[in-house]
Short mmCIF file of C-alpha atoms in Angstrom, two decimals:
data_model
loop_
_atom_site.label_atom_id
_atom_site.label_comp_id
_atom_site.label_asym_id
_atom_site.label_seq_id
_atom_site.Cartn_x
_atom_site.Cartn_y
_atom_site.Cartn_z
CA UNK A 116 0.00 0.00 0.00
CA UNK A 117 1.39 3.49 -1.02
CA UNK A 118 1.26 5.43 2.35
CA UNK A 119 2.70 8.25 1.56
CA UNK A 120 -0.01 9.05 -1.20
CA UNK A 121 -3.01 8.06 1.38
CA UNK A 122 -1.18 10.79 4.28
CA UNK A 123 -1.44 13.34 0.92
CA UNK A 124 -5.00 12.43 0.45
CA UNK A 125 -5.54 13.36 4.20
CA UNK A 126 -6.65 16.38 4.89
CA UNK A 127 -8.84 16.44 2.16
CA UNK A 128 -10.71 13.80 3.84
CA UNK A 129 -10.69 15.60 6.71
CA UNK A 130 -11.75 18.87 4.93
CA UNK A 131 -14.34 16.65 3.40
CA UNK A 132 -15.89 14.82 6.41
CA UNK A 133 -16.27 18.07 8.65
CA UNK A 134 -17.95 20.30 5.54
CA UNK A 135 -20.41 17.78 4.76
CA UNK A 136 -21.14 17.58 8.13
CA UNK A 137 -21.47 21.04 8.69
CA UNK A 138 -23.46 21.34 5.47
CA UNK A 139 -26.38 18.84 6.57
CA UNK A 140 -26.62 20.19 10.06
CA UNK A 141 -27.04 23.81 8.56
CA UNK A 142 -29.29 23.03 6.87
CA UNK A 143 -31.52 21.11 9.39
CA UNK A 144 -31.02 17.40 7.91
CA UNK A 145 -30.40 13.69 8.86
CA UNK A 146 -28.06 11.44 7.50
CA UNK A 147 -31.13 9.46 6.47
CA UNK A 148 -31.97 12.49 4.55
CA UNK A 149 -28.75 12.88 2.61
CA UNK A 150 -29.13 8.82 2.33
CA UNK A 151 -32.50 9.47 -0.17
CA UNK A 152 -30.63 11.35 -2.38
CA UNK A 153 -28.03 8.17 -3.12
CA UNK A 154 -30.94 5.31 -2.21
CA UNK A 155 -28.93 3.73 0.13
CA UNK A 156 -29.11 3.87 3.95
CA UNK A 157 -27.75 6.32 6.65
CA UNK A 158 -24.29 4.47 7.26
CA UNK A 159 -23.11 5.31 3.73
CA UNK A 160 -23.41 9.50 4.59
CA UNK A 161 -22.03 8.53 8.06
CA UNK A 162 -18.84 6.74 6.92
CA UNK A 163 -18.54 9.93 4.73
CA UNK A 164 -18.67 12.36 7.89
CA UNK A 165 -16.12 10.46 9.69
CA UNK A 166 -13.99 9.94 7.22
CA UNK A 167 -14.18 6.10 7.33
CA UNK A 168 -14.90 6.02 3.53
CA UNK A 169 -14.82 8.24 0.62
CA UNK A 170 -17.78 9.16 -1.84
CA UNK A 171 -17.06 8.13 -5.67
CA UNK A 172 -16.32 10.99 -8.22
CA UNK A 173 -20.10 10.87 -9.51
CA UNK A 174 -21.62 11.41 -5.68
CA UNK A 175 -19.47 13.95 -5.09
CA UNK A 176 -20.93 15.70 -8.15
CA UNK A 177 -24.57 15.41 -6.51
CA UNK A 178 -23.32 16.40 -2.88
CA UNK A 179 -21.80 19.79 -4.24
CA UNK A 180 -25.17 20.36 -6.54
CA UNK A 181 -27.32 19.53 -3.44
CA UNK A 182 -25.76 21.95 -1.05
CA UNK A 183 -24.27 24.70 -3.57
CA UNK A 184 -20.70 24.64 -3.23
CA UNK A 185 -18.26 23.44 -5.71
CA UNK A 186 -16.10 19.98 -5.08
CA UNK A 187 -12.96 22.20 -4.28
CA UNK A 188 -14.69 23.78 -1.46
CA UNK A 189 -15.76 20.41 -0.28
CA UNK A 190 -12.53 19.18 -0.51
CA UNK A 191 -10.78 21.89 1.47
CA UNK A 192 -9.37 23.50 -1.61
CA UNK A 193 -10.23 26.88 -1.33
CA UNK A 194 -8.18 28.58 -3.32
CA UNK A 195 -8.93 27.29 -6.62
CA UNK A 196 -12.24 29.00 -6.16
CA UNK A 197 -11.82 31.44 -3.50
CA UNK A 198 -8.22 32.98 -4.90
CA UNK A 199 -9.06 32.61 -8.35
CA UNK A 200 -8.15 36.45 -10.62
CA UNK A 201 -12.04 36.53 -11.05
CA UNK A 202 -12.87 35.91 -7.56
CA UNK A 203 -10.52 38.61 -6.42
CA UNK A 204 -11.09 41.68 -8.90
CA UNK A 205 -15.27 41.07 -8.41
CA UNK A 206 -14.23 41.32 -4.39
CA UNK A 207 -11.46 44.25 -5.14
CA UNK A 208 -14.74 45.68 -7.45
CA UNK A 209 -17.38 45.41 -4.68
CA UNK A 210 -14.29 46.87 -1.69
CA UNK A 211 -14.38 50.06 -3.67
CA UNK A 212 -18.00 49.82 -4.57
CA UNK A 213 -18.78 50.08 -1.03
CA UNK A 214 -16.74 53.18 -0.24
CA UNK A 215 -18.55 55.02 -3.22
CA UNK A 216 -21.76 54.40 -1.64
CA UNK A 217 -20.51 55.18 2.16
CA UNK A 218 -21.79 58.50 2.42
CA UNK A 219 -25.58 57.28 2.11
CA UNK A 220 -25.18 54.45 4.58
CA UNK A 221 -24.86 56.28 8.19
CA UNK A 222 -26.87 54.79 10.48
CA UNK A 223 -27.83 52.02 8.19
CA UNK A 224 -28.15 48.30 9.74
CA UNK A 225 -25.85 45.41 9.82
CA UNK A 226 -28.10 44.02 7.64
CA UNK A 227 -29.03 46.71 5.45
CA UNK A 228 -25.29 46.56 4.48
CA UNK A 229 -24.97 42.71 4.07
CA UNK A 230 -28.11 42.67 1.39
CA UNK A 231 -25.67 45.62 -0.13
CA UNK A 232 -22.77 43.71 -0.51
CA UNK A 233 -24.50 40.32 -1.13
CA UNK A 234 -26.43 41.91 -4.14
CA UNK A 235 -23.32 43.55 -5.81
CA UNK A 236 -21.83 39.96 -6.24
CA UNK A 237 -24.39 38.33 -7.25
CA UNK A 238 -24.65 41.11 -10.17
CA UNK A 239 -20.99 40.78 -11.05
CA UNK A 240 -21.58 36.85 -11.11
CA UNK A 241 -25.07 35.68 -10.83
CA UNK A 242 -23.43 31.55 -10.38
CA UNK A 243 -20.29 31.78 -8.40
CA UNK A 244 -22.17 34.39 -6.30
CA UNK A 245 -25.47 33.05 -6.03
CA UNK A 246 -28.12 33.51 -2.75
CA UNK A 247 -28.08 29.74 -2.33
CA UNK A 248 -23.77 29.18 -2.55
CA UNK A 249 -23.24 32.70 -0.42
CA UNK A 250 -25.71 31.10 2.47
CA UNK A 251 -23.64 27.59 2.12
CA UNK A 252 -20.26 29.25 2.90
CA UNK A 253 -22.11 31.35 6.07
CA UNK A 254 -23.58 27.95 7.06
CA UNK A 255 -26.58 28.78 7.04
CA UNK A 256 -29.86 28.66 4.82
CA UNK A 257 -30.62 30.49 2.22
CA UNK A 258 -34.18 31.65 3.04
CA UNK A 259 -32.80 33.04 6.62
CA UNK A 260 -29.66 34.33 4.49
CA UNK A 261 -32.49 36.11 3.04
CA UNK A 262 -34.73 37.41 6.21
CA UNK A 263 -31.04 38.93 7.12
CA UNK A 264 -30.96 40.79 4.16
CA UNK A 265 -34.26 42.33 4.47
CA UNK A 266 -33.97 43.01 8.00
CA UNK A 267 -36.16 40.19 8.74
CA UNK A 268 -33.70 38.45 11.06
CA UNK A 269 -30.96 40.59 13.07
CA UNK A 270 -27.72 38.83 11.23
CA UNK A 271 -26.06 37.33 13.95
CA UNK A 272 -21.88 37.46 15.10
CA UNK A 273 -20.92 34.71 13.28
CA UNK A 274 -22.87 35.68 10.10
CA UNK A 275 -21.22 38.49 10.25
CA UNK A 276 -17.74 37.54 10.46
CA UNK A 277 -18.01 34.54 7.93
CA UNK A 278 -19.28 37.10 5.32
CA UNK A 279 -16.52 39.81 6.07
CA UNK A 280 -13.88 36.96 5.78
CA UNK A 281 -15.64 35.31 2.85
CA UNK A 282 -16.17 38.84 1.00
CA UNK A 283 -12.40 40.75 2.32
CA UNK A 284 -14.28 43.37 4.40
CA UNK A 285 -13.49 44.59 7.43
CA UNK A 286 -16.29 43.05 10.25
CA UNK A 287 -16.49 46.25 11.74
CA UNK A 288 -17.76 47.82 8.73
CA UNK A 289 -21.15 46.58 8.87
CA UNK A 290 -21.80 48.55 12.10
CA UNK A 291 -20.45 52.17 11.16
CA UNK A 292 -20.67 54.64 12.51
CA UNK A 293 -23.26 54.31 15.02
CA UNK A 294 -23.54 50.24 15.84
CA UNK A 295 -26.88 49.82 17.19
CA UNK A 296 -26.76 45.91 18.45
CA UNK A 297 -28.38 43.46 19.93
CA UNK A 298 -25.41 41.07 20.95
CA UNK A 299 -23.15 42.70 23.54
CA UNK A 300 -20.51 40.23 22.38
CA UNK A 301 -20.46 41.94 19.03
CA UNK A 302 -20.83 45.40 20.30
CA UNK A 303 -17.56 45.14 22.21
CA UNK A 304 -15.89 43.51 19.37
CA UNK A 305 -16.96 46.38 17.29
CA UNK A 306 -15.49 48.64 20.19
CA UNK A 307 -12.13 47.28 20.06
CA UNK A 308 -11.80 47.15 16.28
CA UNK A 309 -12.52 50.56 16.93
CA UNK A 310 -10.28 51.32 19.20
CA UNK A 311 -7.41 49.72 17.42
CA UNK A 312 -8.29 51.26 14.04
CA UNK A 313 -8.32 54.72 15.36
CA UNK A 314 -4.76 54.10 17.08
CA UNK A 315 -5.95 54.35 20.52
CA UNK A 316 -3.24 54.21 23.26
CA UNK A 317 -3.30 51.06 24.89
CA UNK A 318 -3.65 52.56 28.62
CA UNK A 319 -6.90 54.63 27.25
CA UNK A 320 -8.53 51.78 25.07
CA UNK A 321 -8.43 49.62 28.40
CA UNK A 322 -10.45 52.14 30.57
CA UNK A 323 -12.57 52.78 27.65
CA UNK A 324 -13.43 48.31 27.16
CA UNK A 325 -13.54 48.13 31.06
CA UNK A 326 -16.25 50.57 31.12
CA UNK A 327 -17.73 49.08 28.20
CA UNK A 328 -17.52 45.62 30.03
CA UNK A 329 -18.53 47.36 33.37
CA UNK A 330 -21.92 48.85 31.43
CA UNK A 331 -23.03 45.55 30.41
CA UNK A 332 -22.84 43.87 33.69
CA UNK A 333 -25.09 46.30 34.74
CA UNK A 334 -27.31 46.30 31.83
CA UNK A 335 -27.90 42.59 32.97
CA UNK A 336 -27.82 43.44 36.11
CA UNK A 337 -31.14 45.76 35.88
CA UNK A 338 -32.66 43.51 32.95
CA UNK A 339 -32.52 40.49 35.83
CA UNK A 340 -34.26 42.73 38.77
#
């Protein structure tokens, strides 16, 4: 047996097991469910999320269909996709898209802003940017992908931060100038991006997070009474 060729083949399984995972369980499914698809039963998706066994070439072709993504991406090979000279000039195109339309968006919502940025790609590529693949890399579904983007549903932290990463924005750009949140987690992440962008001395951004911390306590505090 060639070893050394199974250890390269690694962490792709790996990559492989823990996506489709996290695919199904996004979306709300059972193995049994993924089984359907293949007419076989739940062990054969099972082996595939543990990494006991491999799917052939052909059901890898339905599993990437299914949940939107491309093979690559399933196989933990992001950058044939992800750094590809398309990929980057529509992101590069959609960076300085976003400071052109700046001006009009104090005060606007974290949301507000993702439906912004979600729309531009999907102009500049309707398939490599669709709703449906953009909700698959934020692991989550596409219909509450799209209650976010109409300010149906309060896009939560790690929305938020998949999107900036997948899309080469800055998180705390989604709640300029004026966050108004409903996580306290995020809010204080927002403060010390803040902080740090605006070159805050160490010694003052401290004071300024302890009170921050400090006025949250008691927020809970008084919420519990």
């Amino acid at each position: 047996m060639d070893t050394s060729r199974t250890d390269a083949r690694r962490p792709h399984l790996i990559a492989l097991a823990s996506r489709l995972r996290q695919l199904r369980e996004s979306l709300g499914l059972v193995q049994q469910d993924v089984a359907d698809l293949f007419h076989t039963n739940r062990n054969v998706p099972s082996q595939w999320e543990t990494g006991m066994r491999e799917p052939s070439f052909e059901h890898l072709l339905v599993l990437a269909d299914y949940y939107g993504v491309t093979t690559d991406w399933l196989l933990g090979r992001e950058g044939a996709e992800m750094d590809g000279p398309h990929v980057r000039a529509s992101k590069r195109e959609l960076a300085a898209y976003l400071r052109s339309k700046e001006p009009s968006l104090k005060n606007k919502t974290p949301g507000y802003r993702l439906r912004l940025a979600v729309e531009f790609l999907a102009g500049k590529d309707p398939q490599m940017f669709s709703l449906s693949r953009i909700a698959r890399r934020l692991l989550i579904s596409e219909e509450t992908l799209r209650h976010m983007c109409f300010e149906q549903a309060i896009p939560t932290s790690p929305v938020i931060q998949r999107f900036a990463h997948f899309a080469n924005l800055p998180e705390l750009w989604f709640y300029q100038p004026e966050p108004q949140l409903e996580d306290p987690a995020v809010k204080y992440r927002a403060l010390v991006e803040r902080l740090h962008a605006e070159g805050t001395t160490p010694e003052a951004a401290e004071q300024k997070l302890w009170g921050a911390r400090r006025g949250g306590r008691r927020a809970k505090g008084d919420g519990e009474k």
